[in-house]
PDB file of C-alpha atoms and ligand atoms in Angstrom:
ATOM      1  CA  MET A   1      21.049  38.530  13.057  1.00 51.00           C
ATOM      2  CA  SER A   2      22.588  39.930   9.927  1.00 75.00           C
ATOM      3  CA  VAL A   3      19.603  41.383   8.045  1.00 81.00           C
ATOM      4  CA  PRO A   4      18.717  44.335  10.379  1.00 88.00           C
ATOM      5  CA  VAL A   5      22.324  45.514  10.274  1.00 92.00           C
ATOM      6  CA  HIS A   6      21.870  46.312   6.587  1.00 96.00           C
ATOM      7  CA  ILE A   7      18.515  48.091   6.893  1.00 98.00           C
ATOM      8  CA  ARG A   8      18.238  51.728   7.969  1.00 98.00           C
ATOM      9  CA  PHE A   9      15.220  53.970   8.449  1.00 98.00           C
ATOM     10  CA  VAL A  10      15.800  57.553   7.346  1.00 98.00           C
ATOM     11  CA  LEU A  11      13.587  60.387   8.630  1.00 98.00           C
ATOM     12  CA  VAL A  12      13.786  63.528   6.493  1.00 98.00           C
ATOM     13  CA  GLY A  13      13.208  67.019   7.918  1.00 98.00           C
ATOM     14  CA  THR A  14      11.156  65.805  10.884  1.00 98.00           C
ATOM     15  CA  GLN A  15       9.300  68.653  12.551  1.00 97.00           C
ATOM     16  CA  HIS A  16       8.329  67.106  15.913  1.00 97.00           C
ATOM     17  CA  PRO A  17      11.085  65.500  18.018  1.00 98.00           C
ATOM     18  CA  GLY A  18       8.361  63.420  19.716  1.00 98.00           C
ATOM     19  CA  ASN A  19       7.753  61.634  16.424  1.00 98.00           C
ATOM     20  CA  ILE A  20      11.449  60.747  16.195  1.00 98.00           C
ATOM     21  CA  GLY A  21      11.244  59.181  19.664  1.00 98.00           C
ATOM     22  CA  ALA A  22       8.113  57.233  18.745  1.00 98.00           C
ATOM     23  CA  ALA A  23       9.732  56.087  15.490  1.00 98.00           C
ATOM     24  CA  ALA A  24      12.770  54.801  17.423  1.00 98.00           C
ATOM     25  CA  ARG A  25      10.445  52.838  19.689  1.00 98.00           C
ATOM     26  CA  ALA A  26       8.539  51.431  16.703  1.00 98.00           C
ATOM     27  CA  MET A  27      11.809  50.274  15.137  1.00 98.00           C
ATOM     28  CA  LYS A  28      13.218  48.719  18.294  1.00 98.00           C
ATOM     29  CA  THR A  29      10.064  46.664  18.909  1.00 98.00           C
ATOM     30  CA  MET A  30      10.678  45.092  15.492  1.00 98.00           C
ATOM     31  CA  GLY A  31      14.380  44.446  16.062  1.00 97.00           C
ATOM     32  CA  LEU A  32      15.661  47.396  13.992  1.00 98.00           C
ATOM     33  CA  ALA A  33      18.220  49.844  15.362  1.00 97.00           C
ATOM     34  CA  ARG A  34      19.610  51.931  12.505  1.00 98.00           C
ATOM     35  CA  LEU A  35      17.927  55.319  12.453  1.00 98.00           C
ATOM     36  CA  VAL A  36      19.325  58.207  10.385  1.00 98.00           C
ATOM     37  CA  LEU A  37      18.061  61.784  10.725  1.00 98.00           C
ATOM     38  CA  VAL A  38      18.245  64.189   7.793  1.00 98.00           C
ATOM     39  CA  ALA A  39      18.182  67.841   8.888  1.00 98.00           C
ATOM     40  CA  PRO A  40      15.526  67.565  11.611  1.00 98.00           C
ATOM     41  CA  GLU A  41      13.831  70.917  12.300  1.00 97.00           C
ATOM     42  CA  LYS A  42      14.511  70.662  16.031  1.00 96.00           C
ATOM     43  CA  ALA A  43      17.126  68.874  18.084  1.00 94.00           C
ATOM     44  CA  LEU A  44      16.174  65.800  20.109  1.00 94.00           C
ATOM     45  CA  ASP A  45      14.657  66.828  23.428  1.00 95.00           C
ATOM     46  CA  ASP A  46      12.959  65.378  26.506  1.00 96.00           C
ATOM     47  CA  VAL A  47       9.771  64.693  24.596  1.00 96.00           C
ATOM     48  CA  ALA A  48      11.729  62.612  22.059  1.00 96.00           C
ATOM     49  CA  MET A  49      13.353  60.664  24.903  1.00 96.00           C
ATOM     50  CA  ARG A  50      10.023  60.060  26.627  1.00 96.00           C
ATOM     51  CA  ARG A  51       8.267  58.958  23.458  1.00 97.00           C
ATOM     52  CA  SER A  52      11.082  56.524  22.705  1.00 96.00           C
ATOM     53  CA  ALA A  53      10.041  54.684  25.892  1.00 96.00           C
ATOM     54  CA  GLY A  54      13.251  52.721  26.320  1.00 95.00           C
ATOM     55  CA  ALA A  55      14.652  53.050  22.801  1.00 97.00           C
ATOM     56  CA  GLU A  56      17.043  55.863  23.823  1.00 96.00           C
ATOM     57  CA  ASP A  57      19.907  53.736  22.497  1.00 97.00           C
ATOM     58  CA  VAL A  58      18.423  53.907  18.974  1.00 97.00           C
ATOM     59  CA  LEU A  59      18.075  57.705  19.306  1.00 97.00           C
ATOM     60  CA  GLY A  60      21.554  58.091  20.753  1.00 95.00           C
ATOM     61  CA  ASP A  61      23.138  56.134  17.898  1.00 95.00           C
ATOM     62  CA  ALA A  62      21.269  58.010  15.149  1.00 97.00           C
ATOM     63  CA  PRO A  63      23.584  60.077  12.937  1.00 98.00           C
ATOM     64  CA  VAL A  64      22.335  63.489  11.811  1.00 98.00           C
ATOM     65  CA  VAL A  65      23.204  64.430   8.231  1.00 98.00           C
ATOM     66  CA  ALA A  66      22.406  67.432   6.055  1.00 98.00           C
ATOM     67  CA  THR A  67      20.813  65.820   2.988  1.00 97.00           C
ATOM     68  CA  LEU A  68      18.990  62.671   1.940  1.00 98.00           C
ATOM     69  CA  ALA A  69      21.661  62.044  -0.707  1.00 97.00           C
ATOM     70  CA  GLU A  70      24.209  61.832   2.084  1.00 98.00           C
ATOM     71  CA  ALA A  71      22.020  59.485   4.167  1.00 98.00           C
ATOM     72  CA  VAL A  72      21.653  56.952   1.361  1.00 97.00           C
ATOM     73  CA  ALA A  73      24.973  57.406  -0.470  1.00 97.00           C
ATOM     74  CA  ASP A  74      26.118  53.820   0.204  1.00 96.00           C
ATOM     75  CA  CYS A  75      22.695  52.180  -0.368  1.00 95.00           C
ATOM     76  CA  GLN A  76      21.848  49.733  -3.153  1.00 96.00           C
ATOM     77  CA  LEU A  77      18.100  49.917  -2.514  1.00 96.00           C
ATOM     78  CA  VAL A  78      16.227  53.055  -1.409  1.00 97.00           C
ATOM     79  CA  LEU A  79      12.491  52.832  -0.734  1.00 98.00           C
ATOM     80  CA  GLY A  80      10.586  56.124  -0.450  1.00 97.00           C
ATOM     81  CA  CYS A  81       7.448  55.990   1.709  1.00 98.00           C
ATOM     82  CA  THR A  82       4.729  58.282   0.467  1.00 96.00           C
ATOM     83  CA  ALA A  83       1.251  59.048   1.731  1.00 94.00           C
ATOM     84  CA  ARG A  84       0.125  60.108  -1.706  1.00 82.00           C
ATOM     85  CA  SER A  85      -0.303  57.293  -4.157  1.00 71.00           C
ATOM     86  CA  ARG A  86       1.143  57.488  -7.668  1.00 62.00           C
ATOM     87  CA  ARG A  87       2.648  60.915  -7.245  1.00 61.00           C
ATOM     88  CA  VAL A  88       5.878  60.048  -8.989  1.00 67.00           C
ATOM     89  CA  GLN A  89       6.938  57.904 -11.890  1.00 79.00           C
ATOM     90  CA  LEU A  90       8.252  55.217  -9.605  1.00 88.00           C
ATOM     91  CA  GLU A  91       7.112  51.644  -9.303  1.00 91.00           C
ATOM     92  CA  GLU A  92       4.912  51.564  -6.219  1.00 93.00           C
ATOM     93  CA  LEU A  93       4.960  48.638  -3.798  1.00 95.00           C
ATOM     94  CA  LEU A  94       2.658  47.528  -1.033  1.00 97.00           C
ATOM     95  CA  PRO A  95       4.375  47.430   2.377  1.00 98.00           C
ATOM     96  CA  GLU A  96       4.456  43.624   2.476  1.00 97.00           C
ATOM     97  CA  LEU A  97       6.304  43.368  -0.824  1.00 97.00           C
ATOM     98  CA  ALA A  98       8.613  46.224   0.174  1.00 98.00           C
ATOM     99  CA  GLY A  99       9.520  44.330   3.364  1.00 97.00           C
ATOM    100  CA  GLN A 100      10.259  41.204   1.345  1.00 96.00           C
ATOM    101  CA  ARG A 101      12.418  43.059  -1.203  1.00 96.00           C
ATOM    102  CA  ALA A 102      14.328  44.829   1.556  1.00 97.00           C
ATOM    103  CA  VAL A 103      15.053  41.613   3.440  1.00 96.00           C
ATOM    104  CA  ALA A 104      16.023  39.759   0.258  1.00 95.00           C
ATOM    105  CA  LYS A 105      18.506  42.511  -0.667  1.00 95.00           C
ATOM    106  CA  ALA A 106      19.855  42.904   2.857  1.00 96.00           C
ATOM    107  CA  SER A 107      20.439  39.178   3.171  1.00 94.00           C
ATOM    108  CA  GLU A 108      22.728  39.436   0.120  1.00 92.00           C
ATOM    109  CA  GLY A 109      24.696  42.040   2.062  1.00 92.00           C
ATOM    110  CA  ALA A 110      23.307  45.084   0.221  1.00 95.00           C
ATOM    111  CA  GLU A 111      22.531  48.304   2.108  1.00 96.00           C
ATOM    112  CA  VAL A 112      18.827  49.189   2.169  1.00 97.00           C
ATOM    113  CA  ALA A 113      17.055  52.389   3.275  1.00 98.00           C
ATOM    114  CA  PHE A 114      13.403  53.173   3.993  1.00 98.00           C
ATOM    115  CA  VAL A 115      12.871  56.925   3.690  1.00 98.00           C
ATOM    116  CA  PHE A 116      10.106  58.889   5.449  1.00 98.00           C
ATOM    117  CA  GLY A 117       9.113  62.502   4.819  1.00 98.00           C
ATOM    118  CA  ARG A 118       8.113  65.560   6.811  1.00 97.00           C
ATOM    119  CA  GLU A 119       4.905  65.562   8.850  1.00 97.00           C
ATOM    120  CA  ARG A 120       3.424  68.505   6.952  1.00 95.00           C
ATOM    121  CA  THR A 121       4.671  68.058   3.425  1.00 95.00           C
ATOM    122  CA  GLY A 122       6.152  64.585   3.054  1.00 96.00           C
ATOM    123  CA  LEU A 123       9.089  64.061   0.684  1.00 96.00           C
ATOM    124  CA  THR A 124       9.875  66.530  -2.106  1.00 94.00           C
ATOM    125  CA  ASN A 125       9.906  65.358  -5.705  1.00 92.00           C
ATOM    126  CA  GLU A 126      13.684  65.759  -5.730  1.00 93.00           C
ATOM    127  CA  GLU A 127      13.945  63.483  -2.703  1.00 95.00           C
ATOM    128  CA  LEU A 128      11.674  60.894  -4.310  1.00 94.00           C
ATOM    129  CA  GLN A 129      13.926  60.970  -7.365  1.00 93.00           C
ATOM    130  CA  LEU A 130      16.664  59.531  -5.166  1.00 95.00           C
ATOM    131  CA  CYS A 131      14.528  56.455  -4.441  1.00 96.00           C
ATOM    132  CA  HIS A 132      14.450  53.264  -6.492  1.00 95.00           C
ATOM    133  CA  LEU A 133      10.869  52.450  -5.520  1.00 95.00           C
ATOM    134  CA  ALA A 134       7.932  54.075  -3.749  1.00 96.00           C
ATOM    135  CA  VAL A 135       6.023  52.411  -0.917  1.00 97.00           C
ATOM    136  CA  HIS A 136       2.439  53.367  -0.183  1.00 96.00           C
ATOM    137  CA  ILE A 137       0.443  52.025   2.756  1.00 97.00           C
ATOM    138  CA  PRO A 138      -2.986  51.567   1.128  1.00 96.00           C
ATOM    139  CA  SER A 139      -4.819  53.925   3.469  1.00 96.00           C
ATOM    140  CA  ASN A 140      -8.165  55.670   3.045  1.00 95.00           C
ATOM    141  CA  PRO A 141      -7.717  57.823  -0.109  1.00 93.00           C
ATOM    142  CA  GLU A 142      -9.767  60.592   1.554  1.00 94.00           C
ATOM    143  CA  PHE A 143      -7.495  60.562   4.631  1.00 95.00           C
ATOM    144  CA  SER A 144      -4.304  58.899   3.529  1.00 94.00           C
ATOM    145  CA  SER A 145      -1.620  60.300   5.769  1.00 96.00           C
ATOM    146  CA  LEU A 146      -0.544  58.241   8.776  1.00 98.00           C
ATOM    147  CA  ASN A 147       1.345  59.744  11.660  1.00 98.00           C
ATOM    148  CA  LEU A 148       5.057  59.480  10.839  1.00 98.00           C
ATOM    149  CA  ALA A 149       5.814  56.993  13.640  1.00 98.00           C
ATOM    150  CA  ALA A 150       2.753  54.920  12.718  1.00 98.00           C
ATOM    151  CA  ALA A 151       4.051  54.646   9.134  1.00 98.00           C
ATOM    152  CA  VAL A 152       7.460  53.644  10.500  1.00 98.00           C
ATOM    153  CA  GLN A 153       5.747  50.963  12.596  1.00 98.00           C
ATOM    154  CA  VAL A 154       3.950  49.469   9.587  1.00 98.00           C
ATOM    155  CA  LEU A 155       7.139  49.193   7.537  1.00 98.00           C
ATOM    156  CA  ALA A 156       9.231  47.931  10.472  1.00 98.00           C
ATOM    157  CA  TYR A 157       6.613  45.234  11.068  1.00 98.00           C
ATOM    158  CA  GLU A 158       6.707  44.149   7.422  1.00 98.00           C
ATOM    159  CA  VAL A 159      10.501  43.931   7.546  1.00 98.00           C
ATOM    160  CA  ARG A 160      10.234  41.728  10.624  1.00 97.00           C
ATOM    161  CA  MET A 161       7.591  39.489   9.062  1.00 97.00           C
ATOM    162  CA  ALA A 162       9.702  38.998   5.938  1.00 96.00           C
ATOM    163  CA  GLN A 163      12.697  38.217   8.102  1.00 95.00           C
ATOM    164  CA  LEU A 164      10.803  35.695  10.270  1.00 94.00           C
ATOM    165  CA  GLU A 165       9.468  33.965   7.174  1.00 90.00           C
ATOM    166  CA  GLY A 166      13.040  33.502   5.982  1.00 77.00           C
ATOM    167  CA  GLN A 167      13.973  31.940   9.318  1.00 73.00           C
ATOM    168  CA  VAL A 168      11.067  29.517   9.410  1.00 59.00           C
ATOM    169  CA  GLN A 169      11.652  28.020   5.977  1.00 52.00           C
ATOM    170  CA  PRO A 170      14.892  26.063   6.612  1.00 48.00           C
ATOM    171  CA  ALA A 171      13.040  23.845   9.129  1.00 44.00           C
ATOM    172  CA  ARG A 172      11.094  22.465   6.156  1.00 47.00           C
ATOM    173  CA  GLU A 173      14.181  21.485   4.233  1.00 50.00           C
ATOM    174  CA  PRO A 174      15.312  17.875   3.741  1.00 53.00           C
ATOM    175  CA  GLY A 175      17.753  16.548   6.256  1.00 59.00           C
ATOM    176  CA  PHE A 176      15.558  17.283   9.254  1.00 62.00           C
ATOM    177  CA  GLY A 177      13.213  14.390   8.478  1.00 63.00           C
ATOM    178  CA  ASP A 178      10.444  16.706   7.462  1.00 75.00           C
ATOM    179  CA  ALA A 179      10.870  17.121   3.738  1.00 80.00           C
ATOM    180  CA  PRO A 180       7.530  17.547   1.998  1.00 82.00           C
ATOM    181  CA  ALA A 181       6.015  14.179   1.027  1.00 85.00           C
ATOM    182  CA  SER A 182       6.316  13.348  -2.663  1.00 82.00           C
ATOM    183  CA  HIS A 183       3.374  12.693  -4.933  1.00 82.00           C
ATOM    184  CA  ALA A 184       4.224   8.947  -5.007  1.00 86.00           C
ATOM    185  CA  GLN A 185       4.359   8.777  -1.202  1.00 85.00           C
ATOM    186  CA  LEU A 186       0.924  10.383  -0.953  1.00 88.00           C
ATOM    187  CA  GLU A 187      -0.502   8.008  -3.564  1.00 87.00           C
ATOM    188  CA  GLY A 188       0.916   5.059  -1.630  1.00 91.00           C
ATOM    189  CA  MET A 189      -0.798   6.330   1.484  1.00 89.00           C
ATOM    190  CA  PHE A 190      -4.116   6.848  -0.337  1.00 87.00           C
ATOM    191  CA  SER A 191      -4.129   3.330  -1.696  1.00 90.00           C
ATOM    192  CA  GLN A 192      -3.397   1.944   1.789  1.00 89.00           C
ATOM    193  CA  PHE A 193      -6.255   4.138   3.074  1.00 89.00           C
ATOM    194  CA  GLY A 194      -8.559   2.587   0.489  1.00 91.00           C
ATOM    195  CA  GLU A 195      -7.600  -0.958   1.494  1.00 91.00           C
ATOM    196  CA  THR A 196      -7.908  -0.176   5.198  1.00 93.00           C
ATOM    197  CA  LEU A 197     -11.357   1.387   4.884  1.00 92.00           C
ATOM    198  CA  ASP A 198     -12.510  -1.807   3.104  1.00 91.00           C
ATOM    199  CA  GLN A 199     -10.898  -4.035   5.708  1.00 90.00           C
ATOM    200  CA  ILE A 200     -12.512  -2.253   8.677  1.00 92.00           C
ATOM    201  CA  ASP A 201     -15.811  -2.210   6.778  1.00 89.00           C
ATOM    202  CA  PHE A 202     -16.044   1.569   6.916  1.00 92.00           C
ATOM    203  CA  HIS A 203     -18.229   1.972   3.822  1.00 88.00           C
ATOM    204  CA  LYS A 204     -21.051  -0.363   4.868  1.00 88.00           C
ATOM    205  CA  GLY A 205     -22.405  -0.671   1.367  1.00 85.00           C
ATOM    206  CA  ARG A 206     -21.859   3.003   0.360  1.00 87.00           C
ATOM    207  CA  ALA A 207     -19.723   3.783  -2.691  1.00 87.00           C
ATOM    208  CA  PRO A 208     -16.113   4.103  -1.469  1.00 86.00           C
ATOM    209  CA  GLU A 209     -15.274   6.901  -3.949  1.00 88.00           C
ATOM    210  CA  SER A 210     -16.945   9.696  -2.012  1.00 86.00           C
ATOM    211  CA  ALA A 211     -15.074   9.082   1.251  1.00 87.00           C
ATOM    212  CA  MET A 212     -11.790   8.669  -0.619  1.00 85.00           C
ATOM    213  CA  ARG A 213     -12.318  11.934  -2.517  1.00 87.00           C
ATOM    214  CA  LYS A 214     -12.859  13.811   0.755  1.00 86.00           C
ATOM    215  CA  LEU A 215      -9.854  12.185   2.386  1.00 86.00           C
ATOM    216  CA  ARG A 216      -7.667  13.036  -0.584  1.00 87.00           C
ATOM    217  CA  ARG A 217      -8.764  16.662  -0.393  1.00 85.00           C
ATOM    218  CA  LEU A 218      -8.082  16.781   3.342  1.00 86.00           C
ATOM    219  CA  PHE A 219      -4.569  15.346   3.061  1.00 84.00           C
ATOM    220  CA  MET A 220      -3.619  17.344  -0.034  1.00 84.00           C
ATOM    221  CA  LYS A 221      -4.505  20.517   1.887  1.00 82.00           C
ATOM    222  CA  ALA A 222      -2.444  19.427   4.882  1.00 85.00           C
ATOM    223  CA  ASP A 223       0.906  19.745   3.070  1.00 82.00           C
ATOM    224  CA  LEU A 224       2.174  16.550   4.726  1.00 87.00           C
ATOM    225  CA  THR A 225       5.818  15.782   5.388  1.00 87.00           C
ATOM    226  CA  GLU A 226       7.451  12.379   4.779  1.00 88.00           C
ATOM    227  CA  GLN A 227       7.478  11.778   8.507  1.00 89.00           C
ATOM    228  CA  GLU A 228       3.763  12.506   8.841  1.00 90.00           C
ATOM    229  CA  VAL A 229       2.981  10.130   5.971  1.00 91.00           C
ATOM    230  CA  ARG A 230       5.016   7.432   7.733  1.00 92.00           C
ATOM    231  CA  LEU A 231       3.088   8.031  10.964  1.00 92.00           C
ATOM    232  CA  LEU A 232      -0.306   7.827   9.237  1.00 93.00           C
ATOM    233  CA  ARG A 233       0.717   4.677   7.341  1.00 92.00           C
ATOM    234  CA  GLY A 234       1.841   3.117  10.635  1.00 92.00           C
ATOM    235  CA  ILE A 235      -1.592   3.766  12.110  1.00 93.00           C
ATOM    236  CA  LEU A 236      -3.271   2.314   9.015  1.00 93.00           C
ATOM    237  CA  ALA A 237      -1.056  -0.800   9.196  1.00 92.00           C
ATOM    238  CA  ASP A 238      -2.123  -1.326  12.822  1.00 92.00           C
ATOM    239  CA  ALA A 239      -5.785  -0.881  11.899  1.00 92.00           C
ATOM    240  CA  GLN A 240      -5.309  -3.492   9.126  1.00 90.00           C
ATOM    241  CA  ARG A 241      -3.685  -5.896  11.593  1.00 93.00           C
ATOM    242  CA  MET A 242      -6.514  -5.423  14.099  1.00 92.00           C
ATOM    243  CA  ALA A 243      -9.090  -6.012  11.360  1.00 91.00           C
ATOM    244  CA  ARG A 244      -7.372  -9.276  10.434  1.00 91.00           C
ATOM    245  CA  LEU A 245      -7.327 -10.359  14.101  1.00 91.00           C
ATOM    246  CA  ALA A 246     -10.992  -9.485  14.495  1.00 90.00           C
ATOM    247  CA  GLY A 247     -11.757 -11.443  11.359  1.00 86.00           C
ATOM    248  CA  ILE A 248     -13.821  -8.643   9.865  1.00 68.00           C
ATOM    249  CA  ARG A 249     -14.788  -9.577   6.288  1.00 60.00           C
ATOM    250  CA  PRO A 250     -16.693  -7.134   4.157  1.00 54.00           C
ATOM    251  CA  ASP A 251     -19.440  -8.755   2.084  1.00 51.00           C
TER     252      ASP A 251
HETATM  253  N1  SAH B 301       1.138  65.486   4.333  1.00 77.52           N
HETATM  254  C1  SAH B 301       2.192  64.606   3.983  1.00 77.52           C
HETATM  255  C2  SAH B 301       2.149  63.398   4.850  1.00 77.52           C
HETATM  256  C3  SAH B 301       3.300  63.293   5.679  1.00 77.52           C
HETATM  257  S1  SAH B 301       3.161  62.037   6.862  1.00 77.52           S
HETATM  258  C4  SAH B 301       2.060  64.142   2.559  1.00 77.52           C
HETATM  259  O1  SAH B 301       0.997  64.323   2.027  1.00 77.52           O
HETATM  260  O2  SAH B 301       3.002  63.590   1.995  1.00 77.52           O
HETATM  261  C5  SAH B 301       4.868  61.775   7.158  1.00 77.52           C
HETATM  262  C6  SAH B 301       5.491  60.619   6.424  1.00 77.52           C
HETATM  263  O3  SAH B 301       4.928  59.394   6.862  1.00 77.52           O
HETATM  264  C7  SAH B 301       5.301  60.608   4.925  1.00 77.52           C
HETATM  265  O4  SAH B 301       6.210  61.451   4.257  1.00 77.52           O
HETATM  266  C8  SAH B 301       5.565  59.152   4.594  1.00 77.52           C
HETATM  267  O5  SAH B 301       6.957  58.906   4.549  1.00 77.52           O
HETATM  268  C9  SAH B 301       4.943  58.454   5.800  1.00 77.52           C
HETATM  269  N2  SAH B 301       3.554  58.065   5.506  1.00 77.52           N
HETATM  270  C10 SAH B 301       2.422  58.568   6.035  1.00 77.52           C
HETATM  271  N3  SAH B 301       1.332  57.967   5.500  1.00 77.52           N
HETATM  272  C11 SAH B 301       1.802  57.048   4.624  1.00 77.52           C
HETATM  273  C12 SAH B 301       1.189  56.101   3.756  1.00 77.52           C
HETATM  274  N4  SAH B 301      -0.147  55.971   3.665  1.00 77.52           N
HETATM  275  N5  SAH B 301       1.991  55.299   3.011  1.00 77.52           N
HETATM  276  C13 SAH B 301       3.334  55.398   3.080  1.00 77.52           C
HETATM  277  N6  SAH B 301       3.961  56.279   3.869  1.00 77.52           N
HETATM  278  C14 SAH B 301       3.222  57.104   4.629  1.00 77.52           C
END
């Protein structure tokens, strides 16, 4: 996978080593491995190892640098996570959109950083100035601050979701036999539906429009592929053949 290689999570001035361990675990569960520590208050200890619960490799590989500027020097996109909404003059994104932007950039080969602040005081204004965008998890305004590792988990999850979405899409592309059905193909199917319902005497004297309207709505919602339209039309053709054999004649 190429995207996670270009995305790093940067923890600035972390006060509790246990939170660094829990953040490493949160990242690893979402397939992320690049953790960078900016001047942590205390060195990694046993508590950090225990809280990482198997993500010791992420902790072990994490470089420690002196300043945020150093941690993001080679980044093209830096996203600052802040518990306080609208504190700086930065465009503020919801986590979902931030995940999508990060994955889009990283898939072009750009380096992307998510930056998290200190447990007590968050990021300084100077540190936020180094960010292109702010990310705020829309928490309770009266109690807005998540635990550091919990905030890391939310953003790591959004990165993973954006990444999985990108992987699912190609299956819908032409060439695999499941291109989306065109308007004309759907109309062809609807007119065959209309004929078939007449031929099997479905309406029994009721106006055919109401059933057709409901069927149209159902199939429009279903986002059918070409293959699915072919399958349904095959079933309709068989129903038409059976109706002919049975000699059903409406009226
Ligand atoms: N008291 C600090 C909160 C620090 S919590 C403050 O008011 O800024 C530690 C870090 O977790 C924050 O710096 C931020 O990076 C992240 N975080 C916590 N809650 C968040 C939220 N609601 N949205 C985005 N990031 C959050």
